mmCIF file of C-alpha atoms and ligand atoms in Angstrom:
data_model
loop_
_atom_site.group_PDB
_atom_site.id
_atom_site.type_symbol
_atom_site.label_atom_id
_atom_site.label_comp_id
_atom_site.label_asym_id
_atom_site.label_seq_id
_atom_site.Cartn_x
_atom_site.Cartn_y
_atom_site.Cartn_z
ATOM 1 C CA MET A 1 54.118 8.744 7.214
ATOM 2 C CA ILE A 2 51.035 10.491 8.680
ATOM 3 C CA SER A 3 51.633 11.516 12.311
ATOM 4 C CA ARG A 4 48.919 11.842 14.877
ATOM 5 C CA ARG A 5 49.462 15.621 14.875
ATOM 6 C CA SER A 6 49.106 15.956 11.099
ATOM 7 C CA LEU A 7 46.021 13.767 11.257
ATOM 8 C CA PHE A 8 44.497 16.061 13.919
ATOM 9 C CA LYS A 9 45.453 19.116 11.877
ATOM 10 C CA GLY A 10 43.841 17.573 8.838
ATOM 11 C CA ALA A 11 40.660 16.733 10.741
ATOM 12 C CA ALA A 12 40.522 20.235 12.233
ATOM 13 C CA GLY A 13 41.116 21.709 8.807
ATOM 14 C CA SER A 14 38.222 19.761 7.290
ATOM 15 C CA LEU A 15 36.064 20.696 10.304
ATOM 16 C CA VAL A 16 36.683 24.361 9.523
ATOM 17 C CA GLY A 17 35.795 23.617 5.923
ATOM 18 C CA LEU A 18 32.615 21.918 7.129
ATOM 19 C CA LEU A 19 31.648 24.913 9.260
ATOM 20 C CA ASN A 20 32.166 27.178 6.288
ATOM 21 C CA LEU A 21 29.947 24.911 4.248
ATOM 22 C CA ARG A 22 27.318 24.993 6.959
ATOM 23 C CA GLU A 23 27.404 28.776 7.040
ATOM 24 C CA LEU A 24 27.171 28.831 3.273
ATOM 25 C CA SER A 25 24.293 26.374 3.387
ATOM 26 C CA ALA A 26 22.502 28.480 6.009
ATOM 27 C CA ALA A 27 23.012 31.590 3.908
ATOM 28 C CA VAL A 28 21.620 29.859 0.832
ATOM 29 C CA GLN A 29 18.638 28.568 2.804
ATOM 30 C CA THR A 30 17.961 32.011 4.253
ATOM 31 C CA SER A 31 18.050 33.728 0.898
ATOM 32 C CA THR A 32 15.937 31.106 -0.884
ATOM 33 C CA SER A 33 13.618 29.862 1.865
ATOM 34 C CA PRO A 34 9.975 29.888 0.748
ATOM 35 C CA SER A 35 9.061 31.056 4.252
ATOM 36 C CA ARG A 36 11.041 34.233 3.585
ATOM 37 C CA ARG A 37 9.451 34.888 0.241
ATOM 38 C CA PRO A 38 7.637 38.206 -0.158
ATOM 39 C CA LYS A 39 4.073 37.433 0.932
ATOM 40 C CA LEU A 40 1.605 37.170 -1.928
ATOM 41 C CA LYS A 41 -1.803 38.767 -1.627
ATOM 42 C CA ILE A 42 -4.897 37.841 -3.615
ATOM 43 C CA THR A 43 -6.249 40.924 -5.392
ATOM 44 C CA ASP A 44 -9.069 39.486 -7.506
ATOM 45 C CA VAL A 45 -10.959 36.343 -8.537
ATOM 46 C CA ARG A 46 -12.763 36.034 -11.878
ATOM 47 C CA THR A 47 -14.608 33.332 -13.814
ATOM 48 C CA ALA A 48 -15.308 32.182 -17.352
ATOM 49 C CA PHE A 49 -17.731 29.525 -18.648
ATOM 50 C CA VAL A 50 -16.812 27.255 -21.483
ATOM 51 C CA ARG A 51 -17.790 23.604 -21.027
ATOM 52 C CA SER A 52 -17.121 23.997 -17.327
ATOM 53 C CA LEU A 53 -16.426 26.741 -14.786
ATOM 54 C CA HIS A 54 -12.944 28.265 -15.066
ATOM 55 C CA VAL A 55 -11.649 30.315 -12.134
ATOM 56 C CA ARG A 56 -8.673 32.666 -12.245
ATOM 57 C CA ILE A 57 -7.143 34.114 -9.075
ATOM 58 C CA TYR A 58 -4.974 37.233 -9.379
ATOM 59 C CA THR A 59 -2.256 38.480 -6.983
ATOM 60 C CA ASP A 60 -0.383 41.685 -6.179
ATOM 61 C CA GLN A 61 2.833 40.242 -7.681
ATOM 62 C CA GLY A 62 1.355 39.509 -11.088
ATOM 63 C CA LEU A 63 1.113 35.725 -10.533
ATOM 64 C CA VAL A 64 -2.176 34.196 -11.693
ATOM 65 C CA GLY A 65 -3.645 30.776 -10.753
ATOM 66 C CA ASP A 66 -6.059 28.741 -12.898
ATOM 67 C CA GLY A 67 -8.675 26.294 -11.629
ATOM 68 C CA GLU A 68 -11.603 24.382 -13.118
ATOM 69 C CA GLY A 69 -14.883 23.090 -11.656
ATOM 70 C CA VAL A 70 -17.397 20.820 -13.377
ATOM 71 C CA ASP A 71 -21.177 20.597 -12.910
ATOM 72 C CA ALA A 72 -21.208 24.100 -11.431
ATOM 73 C CA VAL A 73 -22.200 25.739 -14.662
ATOM 74 C CA SER A 74 -25.468 27.506 -13.955
ATOM 75 C CA GLY A 75 -24.654 29.085 -10.590
ATOM 76 C CA GLY A 76 -20.877 28.853 -10.454
ATOM 77 C CA SER A 77 -19.950 32.460 -11.202
ATOM 78 C CA SER A 78 -22.144 33.959 -8.529
ATOM 79 C CA ILE A 79 -20.994 31.363 -5.979
ATOM 80 C CA VAL A 80 -17.356 32.267 -6.697
ATOM 81 C CA ALA A 81 -18.211 35.993 -6.439
ATOM 82 C CA GLY A 82 -19.583 35.185 -2.986
ATOM 83 C CA PHE A 83 -16.207 33.651 -2.050
ATOM 84 C CA ARG A 84 -14.373 37.000 -2.395
ATOM 85 C CA PHE A 85 -14.602 37.719 1.346
ATOM 86 C CA ALA A 86 -12.285 34.774 2.079
ATOM 87 C CA LEU A 87 -9.935 35.354 -0.861
ATOM 88 C CA VAL A 88 -9.130 39.022 -1.512
ATOM 89 C CA GLY A 89 -6.267 40.195 0.718
ATOM 90 C CA GLN A 90 -5.328 36.627 1.754
ATOM 91 C CA ASP A 91 -2.060 34.768 1.150
ATOM 92 C CA PRO A 92 -3.024 32.161 -1.515
ATOM 93 C CA LEU A 93 -0.456 29.677 -0.166
ATOM 94 C CA ASN A 94 -2.615 29.018 2.891
ATOM 95 C CA VAL A 95 -4.790 26.712 0.813
ATOM 96 C CA GLU A 96 -6.214 24.613 3.655
ATOM 97 C CA ALA A 97 -7.187 27.685 5.708
ATOM 98 C CA ILE A 98 -8.988 29.346 2.794
ATOM 99 C CA PHE A 99 -10.672 26.067 1.780
ATOM 100 C CA GLU A 100 -11.908 25.332 5.295
ATOM 101 C CA ARG A 101 -13.197 28.881 5.813
ATOM 102 C CA LEU A 102 -15.199 28.685 2.591
ATOM 103 C CA ARG A 103 -16.414 25.134 3.231
ATOM 104 C CA THR A 104 -17.600 25.826 6.786
ATOM 105 C CA SER A 105 -19.236 29.106 5.718
ATOM 106 C CA GLY A 106 -21.588 27.000 3.568
ATOM 107 C CA ILE A 107 -22.730 24.635 6.338
ATOM 108 C CA PHE A 108 -25.837 26.572 7.358
ATOM 109 C CA ALA A 109 -26.933 26.713 3.721
ATOM 110 C CA GLY A 110 -26.578 22.934 3.499
ATOM 111 C CA ALA A 111 -23.858 23.625 0.949
ATOM 112 C CA GLN A 112 -21.569 20.636 1.530
ATOM 113 C CA ALA A 113 -22.088 19.192 -1.944
ATOM 114 C CA GLY A 114 -23.318 20.175 -5.411
ATOM 115 C CA GLN A 115 -22.500 23.437 -7.133
ATOM 116 C CA TYR A 116 -21.104 25.081 -3.985
ATOM 117 C CA VAL A 117 -18.418 22.420 -3.563
ATOM 118 C CA ALA A 118 -17.801 22.263 -7.334
ATOM 119 C CA ALA A 119 -17.141 26.039 -7.354
ATOM 120 C CA LEU A 120 -14.999 25.635 -4.228
ATOM 121 C CA SER A 121 -13.042 22.888 -6.040
ATOM 122 C CA ALA A 122 -12.231 25.288 -8.900
ATOM 123 C CA VAL A 123 -11.004 27.905 -6.406
ATOM 124 C CA GLU A 124 -8.919 25.348 -4.513
ATOM 125 C CA ILE A 125 -7.232 24.164 -7.711
ATOM 126 C CA ALA A 126 -6.434 27.778 -8.699
ATOM 127 C CA LEU A 127 -4.828 28.255 -5.253
ATOM 128 C CA TRP A 128 -2.582 25.213 -5.811
ATOM 129 C CA ASP A 129 -1.612 26.503 -9.262
ATOM 130 C CA LEU A 130 -0.639 29.795 -7.603
ATOM 131 C CA ALA A 131 1.232 28.090 -4.765
ATOM 132 C CA GLY A 132 3.263 26.048 -7.234
ATOM 133 C CA LYS A 133 4.082 29.104 -9.330
ATOM 134 C CA ALA A 134 5.053 31.153 -6.249
ATOM 135 C CA LEU A 135 7.390 28.410 -4.968
ATOM 136 C CA GLY A 136 8.654 27.296 -8.382
ATOM 137 C CA LEU A 137 7.375 23.735 -7.862
ATOM 138 C CA PRO A 138 4.957 21.424 -9.688
ATOM 139 C CA ILE A 139 1.797 20.748 -7.649
ATOM 140 C CA TYR A 140 2.569 17.035 -7.187
ATOM 141 C CA GLN A 141 5.633 18.099 -5.194
ATOM 142 C CA LEU A 142 3.396 20.024 -2.790
ATOM 143 C CA LEU A 143 1.041 17.038 -2.426
ATOM 144 C CA GLY A 144 3.740 14.677 -1.158
ATOM 145 C CA GLY A 145 5.984 14.212 -4.173
ATOM 146 C CA ARG A 146 5.886 11.873 -7.127
ATOM 147 C CA VAL A 147 5.302 8.117 -6.919
ATOM 148 C CA ARG A 148 4.811 7.802 -10.712
ATOM 149 C CA GLU A 149 5.709 9.920 -13.715
ATOM 150 C CA ARG A 150 2.956 8.806 -16.069
ATOM 151 C CA ILE A 151 -0.774 8.571 -15.395
ATOM 152 C CA ARG A 152 -2.760 5.852 -17.179
ATOM 153 C CA ILE A 153 -5.793 7.232 -19.031
ATOM 154 C CA TYR A 154 -8.910 5.357 -20.161
ATOM 155 C CA CYS A 155 -10.891 6.326 -23.212
ATOM 156 C CA ASP A 156 -14.652 6.722 -23.190
ATOM 157 C CA SER A 157 -15.481 4.587 -26.214
ATOM 158 C CA GLY A 158 -18.126 6.687 -27.959
ATOM 159 C CA THR A 159 -19.871 3.512 -29.089
ATOM 160 C CA ASN A 160 -21.216 0.282 -27.607
ATOM 161 C CA ASN A 161 -23.251 -1.704 -30.105
ATOM 162 C CA ARG A 162 -23.005 -3.765 -33.245
ATOM 163 C CA SER A 163 -25.560 -1.763 -35.218
ATOM 164 C CA ASP A 164 -23.788 1.591 -34.756
ATOM 165 C CA PRO A 165 -22.296 2.539 -38.161
ATOM 166 C CA LYS A 166 -19.594 4.541 -36.339
ATOM 167 C CA ALA A 167 -18.597 1.655 -34.056
ATOM 168 C CA GLY A 168 -15.623 0.562 -36.168
ATOM 169 C CA GLU A 169 -14.242 4.093 -36.332
ATOM 170 C CA PHE A 170 -14.481 4.649 -32.557
ATOM 171 C CA ILE A 171 -13.034 1.248 -31.669
ATOM 172 C CA SER A 172 -10.100 1.853 -34.050
ATOM 173 C CA GLN A 173 -9.522 5.210 -32.374
ATOM 174 C CA ILE A 174 -9.110 3.573 -28.943
ATOM 175 C CA ILE A 175 -6.625 1.058 -30.341
ATOM 176 C CA ASP A 176 -4.740 3.472 -32.620
ATOM 177 C CA LEU A 177 -4.264 6.084 -29.883
ATOM 178 C CA GLY A 178 -2.626 3.430 -27.719
ATOM 179 C CA PHE A 179 -5.090 3.346 -24.818
ATOM 180 C CA THR A 180 -4.857 0.441 -22.375
ATOM 181 C CA ALA A 181 -8.405 0.825 -21.047
ATOM 182 C CA ALA A 182 -11.832 1.928 -22.286
ATOM 183 C CA LYS A 183 -15.339 2.426 -20.899
ATOM 184 C CA ILE A 184 -18.797 2.054 -22.401
ATOM 185 C CA ASP A 185 -22.265 3.173 -21.324
ATOM 186 C CA ILE A 186 -24.665 0.217 -21.178
ATOM 187 C CA ASP A 187 -27.790 1.748 -19.607
ATOM 188 C CA ASP A 188 -30.422 2.777 -22.132
ATOM 189 C CA GLY A 189 -33.485 4.816 -21.209
ATOM 190 C CA ALA A 190 -34.641 4.648 -24.827
ATOM 191 C CA ASP A 191 -34.419 0.859 -25.211
ATOM 192 C CA PRO A 192 -37.563 -0.102 -27.225
ATOM 193 C CA ALA A 193 -37.876 -3.214 -25.015
ATOM 194 C CA ARG A 194 -38.682 -1.041 -21.956
ATOM 195 C CA PHE A 195 -42.266 -1.380 -20.713
ATOM 196 C CA ASP A 196 -42.200 1.658 -18.437
ATOM 197 C CA ARG A 197 -40.612 5.067 -18.957
ATOM 198 C CA VAL A 198 -40.186 5.748 -15.229
ATOM 199 C CA ASN A 199 -39.517 2.491 -13.396
ATOM 200 C CA TRP A 200 -35.941 1.168 -13.697
ATOM 201 C CA THR A 201 -36.399 -2.588 -13.415
ATOM 202 C CA ALA A 202 -34.730 -4.016 -16.519
ATOM 203 C CA ASN A 203 -36.603 -6.886 -18.197
ATOM 204 C CA ASN A 204 -34.935 -9.908 -19.825
ATOM 205 C CA ALA A 205 -34.654 -8.211 -23.219
ATOM 206 C CA GLU A 206 -33.042 -5.097 -21.732
ATOM 207 C CA ILE A 207 -30.599 -7.220 -19.734
ATOM 208 C CA GLU A 208 -29.745 -9.092 -22.930
ATOM 209 C CA HIS A 209 -29.145 -5.798 -24.787
ATOM 210 C CA MET A 210 -26.848 -4.497 -22.057
ATOM 211 C CA VAL A 211 -24.876 -7.755 -21.904
ATOM 212 C CA ASP A 212 -24.529 -7.742 -25.702
ATOM 213 C CA LYS A 213 -22.967 -4.250 -25.599
ATOM 214 C CA VAL A 214 -20.244 -5.586 -23.329
ATOM 215 C CA ALA A 215 -19.871 -8.745 -25.428
ATOM 216 C CA PHE A 216 -19.522 -6.697 -28.636
ATOM 217 C CA MET A 217 -16.869 -4.404 -27.190
ATOM 218 C CA ARG A 218 -14.993 -7.278 -25.572
ATOM 219 C CA GLU A 219 -14.880 -9.091 -28.942
ATOM 220 C CA SER A 220 -13.751 -5.905 -30.725
ATOM 221 C CA LEU A 221 -10.981 -4.773 -28.420
ATOM 222 C CA PRO A 222 -7.687 -6.611 -28.010
ATOM 223 C CA LYS A 223 -7.349 -8.515 -24.743
ATOM 224 C CA ARG A 224 -4.676 -6.115 -23.464
ATOM 225 C CA ILE A 225 -7.249 -3.284 -23.309
ATOM 226 C CA ASP A 226 -9.281 -3.348 -20.108
ATOM 227 C CA LEU A 227 -13.008 -2.635 -20.371
ATOM 228 C CA ALA A 228 -15.327 -0.922 -17.848
ATOM 229 C CA ALA A 229 -19.115 -0.478 -18.145
ATOM 230 C CA ASP A 230 -21.264 2.328 -16.715
ATOM 231 C CA MET A 231 -24.957 2.006 -15.671
ATOM 232 C CA HIS A 232 -25.162 5.654 -14.465
ATOM 233 C CA GLY A 233 -26.879 4.835 -11.171
ATOM 234 C CA ARG A 234 -30.303 4.415 -12.716
ATOM 235 C CA TYR A 235 -31.486 0.860 -12.049
ATOM 236 C CA ASP A 236 -33.090 -0.847 -9.050
ATOM 237 C CA ALA A 237 -31.148 -3.140 -6.738
ATOM 238 C CA GLY A 238 -32.398 -6.382 -8.309
ATOM 239 C CA THR A 239 -31.346 -5.244 -11.776
ATOM 240 C CA GLY A 240 -27.995 -4.089 -10.444
ATOM 241 C CA LYS A 241 -27.347 -7.547 -8.967
ATOM 242 C CA ARG A 242 -28.481 -9.367 -12.112
ATOM 243 C CA MET A 243 -26.266 -7.255 -14.362
ATOM 244 C CA ALA A 244 -23.204 -7.662 -12.130
ATOM 245 C CA ARG A 245 -23.667 -11.479 -12.231
ATOM 246 C CA GLU A 246 -24.355 -11.636 -15.974
ATOM 247 C CA LEU A 247 -21.198 -9.628 -16.694
ATOM 248 C CA GLU A 248 -18.881 -11.811 -14.594
ATOM 249 C CA PRO A 249 -17.552 -13.838 -17.584
ATOM 250 C CA PHE A 250 -16.264 -10.632 -19.243
ATOM 251 C CA LYS A 251 -13.818 -9.840 -16.388
ATOM 252 C CA LEU A 252 -14.621 -6.122 -16.456
ATOM 253 C CA LEU A 253 -12.210 -3.564 -15.017
ATOM 254 C CA TRP A 254 -15.339 -2.423 -13.202
ATOM 255 C CA LEU A 255 -19.123 -2.064 -13.353
ATOM 256 C CA GLU A 256 -19.953 1.550 -12.551
ATOM 257 C CA GLU A 257 -22.881 2.620 -10.345
ATOM 258 C CA PRO A 258 -25.295 -0.292 -11.030
ATOM 259 C CA VAL A 259 -27.650 1.399 -8.505
ATOM 260 C CA PRO A 260 -28.081 5.070 -7.493
ATOM 261 C CA PRO A 261 -25.399 6.447 -5.152
ATOM 262 C CA GLU A 262 -27.577 7.660 -2.254
ATOM 263 C CA ASN A 263 -28.208 4.289 -0.600
ATOM 264 C CA VAL A 264 -24.819 2.875 0.297
ATOM 265 C CA ASP A 265 -26.359 -0.348 1.680
ATOM 266 C CA ALA A 266 -27.903 -1.122 -1.713
ATOM 267 C CA MET A 267 -24.536 -0.601 -3.418
ATOM 268 C CA ARG A 268 -22.943 -2.920 -0.846
ATOM 269 C CA ASP A 269 -25.640 -5.579 -1.488
ATOM 270 C CA VAL A 270 -24.733 -5.535 -5.190
ATOM 271 C CA ARG A 271 -21.016 -5.704 -4.446
ATOM 272 C CA GLU A 272 -21.448 -8.645 -2.058
ATOM 273 C CA SER A 273 -23.501 -10.541 -4.643
ATOM 274 C CA THR A 274 -20.870 -10.634 -7.405
ATOM 275 C CA HIS A 275 -17.261 -11.111 -8.494
ATOM 276 C CA THR A 276 -17.531 -8.122 -10.863
ATOM 277 C CA PRO A 277 -15.646 -5.179 -9.307
ATOM 278 C CA ILE A 278 -18.044 -2.326 -8.440
ATOM 279 C CA CYS A 279 -17.009 1.320 -8.847
ATOM 280 C CA GLY A 280 -18.844 4.438 -7.627
ATOM 281 C CA GLY A 281 -18.630 7.965 -6.259
ATOM 282 C CA GLU A 282 -18.645 10.442 -9.159
ATOM 283 C CA ASN A 283 -21.509 12.320 -7.504
ATOM 284 C CA LEU A 284 -20.170 12.262 -3.958
ATOM 285 C CA PHE A 285 -18.542 15.285 -2.345
ATOM 286 C CA LEU A 286 -15.734 15.891 0.171
ATOM 287 C CA ARG A 287 -14.182 13.195 2.385
ATOM 288 C CA HIS A 288 -17.478 13.045 4.248
ATOM 289 C CA GLY A 289 -19.255 11.823 1.135
ATOM 290 C CA PHE A 290 -16.893 8.848 0.784
ATOM 291 C CA ARG A 291 -16.685 7.767 4.437
ATOM 292 C CA GLU A 292 -19.759 5.528 4.522
ATOM 293 C CA LEU A 293 -19.010 4.069 1.075
ATOM 294 C CA LEU A 294 -15.611 2.930 2.353
ATOM 295 C CA GLU A 295 -16.645 1.906 5.878
ATOM 296 C CA LYS A 296 -19.417 -0.334 4.507
ATOM 297 C CA ARG A 297 -17.117 -1.769 1.802
ATOM 298 C CA ALA A 298 -19.759 -0.875 -0.770
ATOM 299 C CA VAL A 299 -17.336 -0.518 -3.704
ATOM 300 C CA ASP A 300 -14.105 -2.067 -4.975
ATOM 301 C CA ILE A 301 -12.959 1.177 -6.628
ATOM 302 C CA ILE A 302 -13.792 4.833 -5.869
ATOM 303 C CA MET A 303 -14.195 7.427 -8.591
ATOM 304 C CA PRO A 304 -14.367 10.974 -7.171
ATOM 305 C CA ASP A 305 -14.536 13.754 -9.742
ATOM 306 C CA ILE A 306 -11.600 15.915 -8.653
ATOM 307 C CA GLN A 307 -13.080 19.050 -10.279
ATOM 308 C CA LYS A 308 -16.137 18.800 -8.061
ATOM 309 C CA CYS A 309 -15.414 16.670 -4.971
ATOM 310 C CA GLY A 310 -13.401 19.450 -3.279
ATOM 311 C CA GLY A 311 -10.229 19.861 -5.333
ATOM 312 C CA LEU A 312 -6.711 18.488 -5.229
ATOM 313 C CA LEU A 313 -5.870 18.174 -1.531
ATOM 314 C CA GLU A 314 -9.379 16.899 -0.766
ATOM 315 C CA ALA A 315 -8.923 14.251 -3.490
ATOM 316 C CA ARG A 316 -5.583 13.274 -1.948
ATOM 317 C CA LYS A 317 -7.325 12.902 1.431
ATOM 318 C CA ILE A 318 -10.123 10.795 -0.122
ATOM 319 C CA ALA A 319 -7.484 8.622 -1.814
ATOM 320 C CA ASP A 320 -5.655 8.188 1.498
ATOM 321 C CA MET A 321 -8.882 7.171 3.261
ATOM 322 C CA ALA A 322 -9.534 4.647 0.477
ATOM 323 C CA HIS A 323 -5.981 3.334 0.691
ATOM 324 C CA THR A 324 -6.569 2.221 4.296
ATOM 325 C CA TYR A 325 -9.288 -0.099 2.868
ATOM 326 C CA TYR A 326 -6.987 -1.207 -0.019
ATOM 327 C CA VAL A 327 -9.374 0.520 -2.432
ATOM 328 C CA PRO A 328 -7.870 2.144 -5.558
ATOM 329 C CA MET A 329 -9.004 5.435 -7.087
ATOM 330 C CA ALA A 330 -10.078 5.858 -10.726
ATOM 331 C CA PRO A 331 -11.347 9.458 -10.893
ATOM 332 C CA HIS A 332 -14.252 10.508 -13.064
ATOM 333 C CA CYS A 333 -13.117 13.348 -15.350
ATOM 334 C CA GLN A 334 -14.958 15.605 -17.789
ATOM 335 C CA ALA A 335 -12.535 18.501 -17.420
ATOM 336 C CA SER A 336 -10.476 20.333 -20.049
ATOM 337 C CA PRO A 337 -6.732 19.636 -20.327
ATOM 338 C CA MET A 338 -6.246 22.177 -17.477
ATOM 339 C CA GLY A 339 -8.416 20.219 -15.038
ATOM 340 C CA THR A 340 -7.234 16.863 -16.376
ATOM 341 C CA MET A 341 -3.620 17.805 -15.712
ATOM 342 C CA ALA A 342 -4.502 19.203 -12.263
ATOM 343 C CA SER A 343 -6.016 15.762 -11.506
ATOM 344 C CA CYS A 344 -2.850 14.088 -12.793
ATOM 345 C CA HIS A 345 -0.784 15.934 -10.170
ATOM 346 C CA VAL A 346 -2.885 14.223 -7.463
ATOM 347 C CA LEU A 347 -2.611 10.850 -9.216
ATOM 348 C CA ALA A 348 1.161 11.275 -9.493
ATOM 349 C CA ALA A 349 1.361 11.669 -5.712
ATOM 350 C CA ILE A 350 -0.962 8.906 -4.392
ATOM 351 C CA PRO A 351 -0.039 5.237 -4.165
ATOM 352 C CA ASN A 352 -3.502 3.874 -5.050
ATOM 353 C CA CYS A 353 -4.053 5.433 -8.497
ATOM 354 C CA LEU A 354 -5.735 3.068 -10.971
ATOM 355 C CA VAL A 355 -6.627 5.084 -14.083
ATOM 356 C CA LEU A 356 -8.156 8.461 -15.103
ATOM 357 C CA GLU A 357 -11.092 9.117 -17.440
ATOM 358 C CA TRP A 358 -10.878 10.898 -20.806
ATOM 359 C CA HIS A 359 -13.959 11.854 -22.782
ATOM 360 C CA TRP A 360 -12.790 14.027 -25.671
ATOM 361 C CA GLY A 361 -12.265 11.560 -28.541
ATOM 362 C CA HIS A 362 -15.542 12.343 -30.291
ATOM 363 C CA PRO A 363 -17.121 14.062 -32.090
ATOM 364 C CA ALA A 364 -14.187 15.164 -34.254
ATOM 365 C CA GLU A 365 -14.472 18.857 -33.317
ATOM 366 C CA ARG A 366 -14.176 17.972 -29.656
ATOM 367 C CA MET A 367 -10.905 16.176 -30.327
ATOM 368 C CA LEU A 368 -9.666 19.290 -32.153
ATOM 369 C CA GLN A 369 -10.616 21.425 -29.147
ATOM 370 C CA TRP A 370 -8.715 19.068 -26.834
ATOM 371 C CA LYS A 371 -5.550 19.494 -28.889
ATOM 372 C CA GLN A 372 -5.699 23.295 -28.933
ATOM 373 C CA TRP A 373 -7.019 24.014 -25.437
ATOM 374 C CA VAL A 374 -3.571 24.590 -23.924
ATOM 375 C CA LYS A 375 -0.442 25.973 -25.524
ATOM 376 C CA GLU A 376 1.394 22.703 -24.819
ATOM 377 C CA GLY A 377 -0.914 20.834 -27.253
ATOM 378 C CA ASP A 378 -2.221 17.283 -26.695
ATOM 379 C CA ILE A 379 -1.149 16.185 -23.189
ATOM 380 C CA ILE A 380 -2.002 12.486 -23.763
ATOM 381 C CA GLU A 381 0.649 10.345 -25.419
ATOM 382 C CA ARG A 382 -0.137 6.676 -26.199
ATOM 383 C CA GLY A 383 -2.777 6.536 -23.456
ATOM 384 C CA PHE A 384 -0.693 8.169 -20.712
ATOM 385 C CA VAL A 385 -0.170 11.703 -19.373
ATOM 386 C CA THR A 386 3.350 12.619 -18.265
ATOM 387 C CA VAL A 387 3.133 15.087 -15.387
ATOM 388 C CA PRO A 388 5.276 18.166 -16.153
ATOM 389 C CA ASP A 389 7.986 19.513 -13.857
ATOM 390 C CA ARG A 390 6.957 23.091 -14.540
ATOM 391 C CA PRO A 391 5.586 25.162 -11.597
ATOM 392 C CA GLY A 392 1.906 24.837 -10.676
ATOM 393 C CA ILE A 393 -0.314 22.811 -13.031
ATOM 394 C CA GLY A 394 2.378 23.334 -15.646
ATOM 395 C CA LEU A 395 0.065 24.263 -18.537
ATOM 396 C CA GLU A 396 -0.984 27.552 -20.069
ATOM 397 C CA MET A 397 -4.539 27.880 -21.342
ATOM 398 C CA ASN A 398 -4.775 29.016 -24.960
ATOM 399 C CA ASP A 399 -7.058 31.963 -24.111
ATOM 400 C CA GLU A 400 -7.415 33.189 -27.658
ATOM 401 C CA PHE A 401 -8.770 29.793 -28.765
ATOM 402 C CA VAL A 402 -10.835 28.837 -25.697
ATOM 403 C CA ARG A 403 -12.480 32.261 -25.519
ATOM 404 C CA LYS A 404 -14.256 31.555 -28.809
ATOM 405 C CA LEU A 405 -15.842 28.435 -27.255
ATOM 406 C CA GLN A 406 -17.362 30.139 -24.231
ATOM 407 C CA ARG A 407 -21.065 29.933 -23.517
ATOM 408 C CA PRO A 408 -23.213 32.546 -25.231
ATOM 409 C CA GLY A 409 -23.732 35.470 -22.854
ATOM 410 C CA ALA A 410 -20.834 34.451 -20.567
ATOM 411 C CA THR A 411 -18.099 36.926 -19.708
ATOM 412 C CA TRP A 412 -14.426 36.071 -20.172
ATOM 413 C CA PHE A 413 -12.694 36.499 -16.780
ATOM 414 C CA ALA A 414 -14.470 39.834 -16.300
HETATM 415 MG MG1 MG B 1 -20.396 7.330 -14.570
#
């Protein structure tokens, strides 16, 4: 029988055991705490140009971070060289502090968008890659943890009309690779039916041609594959409204930028006139660029380009702003597998992820480049990317291969 005394002794004994465990736990935490890690210092930042701007940040402990920025090609290297004052000697784990110092230092130059922010995005992504490697954690873990393991990818179709001899090949590619969504371009500056080379009011024939592109693709793709259509922000408001109405029967995943992005009221007018979901934002920058779009309910879906809107944490913040309006995010993406995977870490961590763009299916040599760009090979499997558990972005660029593709006259991380 267990006496009260033996029970007390037992409890006291386990209490001692508990204290020992606590001490052990404290000792483990002390020896492994990231806050007690040897402080990293940035020693250098270098760039390379391939299809986009690649940034590499070096540290005194041999760790290197990779980042990518798009649409910063012509001036990107010199902008990044100008960022050295806020990078060299700093602890790369203070990502927000470095980002904000660089962002605010551009205010007087009006540099809150464009190439400056695209270059800043590449730097920010390289800092996250470094932070993950220094702490031994994948980036999604640093952005709030994982809400999904696989990111849905949509395929840019490469074709859109019945008379294209390659149409069958490209449509088969979308189906055979297992994609669940695709996008086509329907705007056409070279449409022979156009009366005017400058004005963007589509006439009846042009409207008919654009609608037929959607009809053709919708007939060609199985029902399970969603279809989106892009007008590239070229047309006037009346045309935007007409197209959105004409496309209603096709139940598009979205109609992208039926009017230019600068006038948010015009985008809202189109959205209010139709049941077709409207998507926009690939040429907007920072949270500030998306505020009005969301406040005025001008779009159903936002599509920041994570390699140019400000980077990974900024994209998370934009997604969170959108989430308060119940607006999902379907980022624009032209990046290499490095940037694509960096984007996937954000999309793994946000609740309101819809789908991510992929544009490398054609021509054939581009597809070959995609498969060899990183040492891990093709990161897309049956239309989804599985986010790796390896530290940082979790991919290693195949330098030997990518170096051969760099722009003539560019220097390779020199
Ligand atoms: Mg677009």
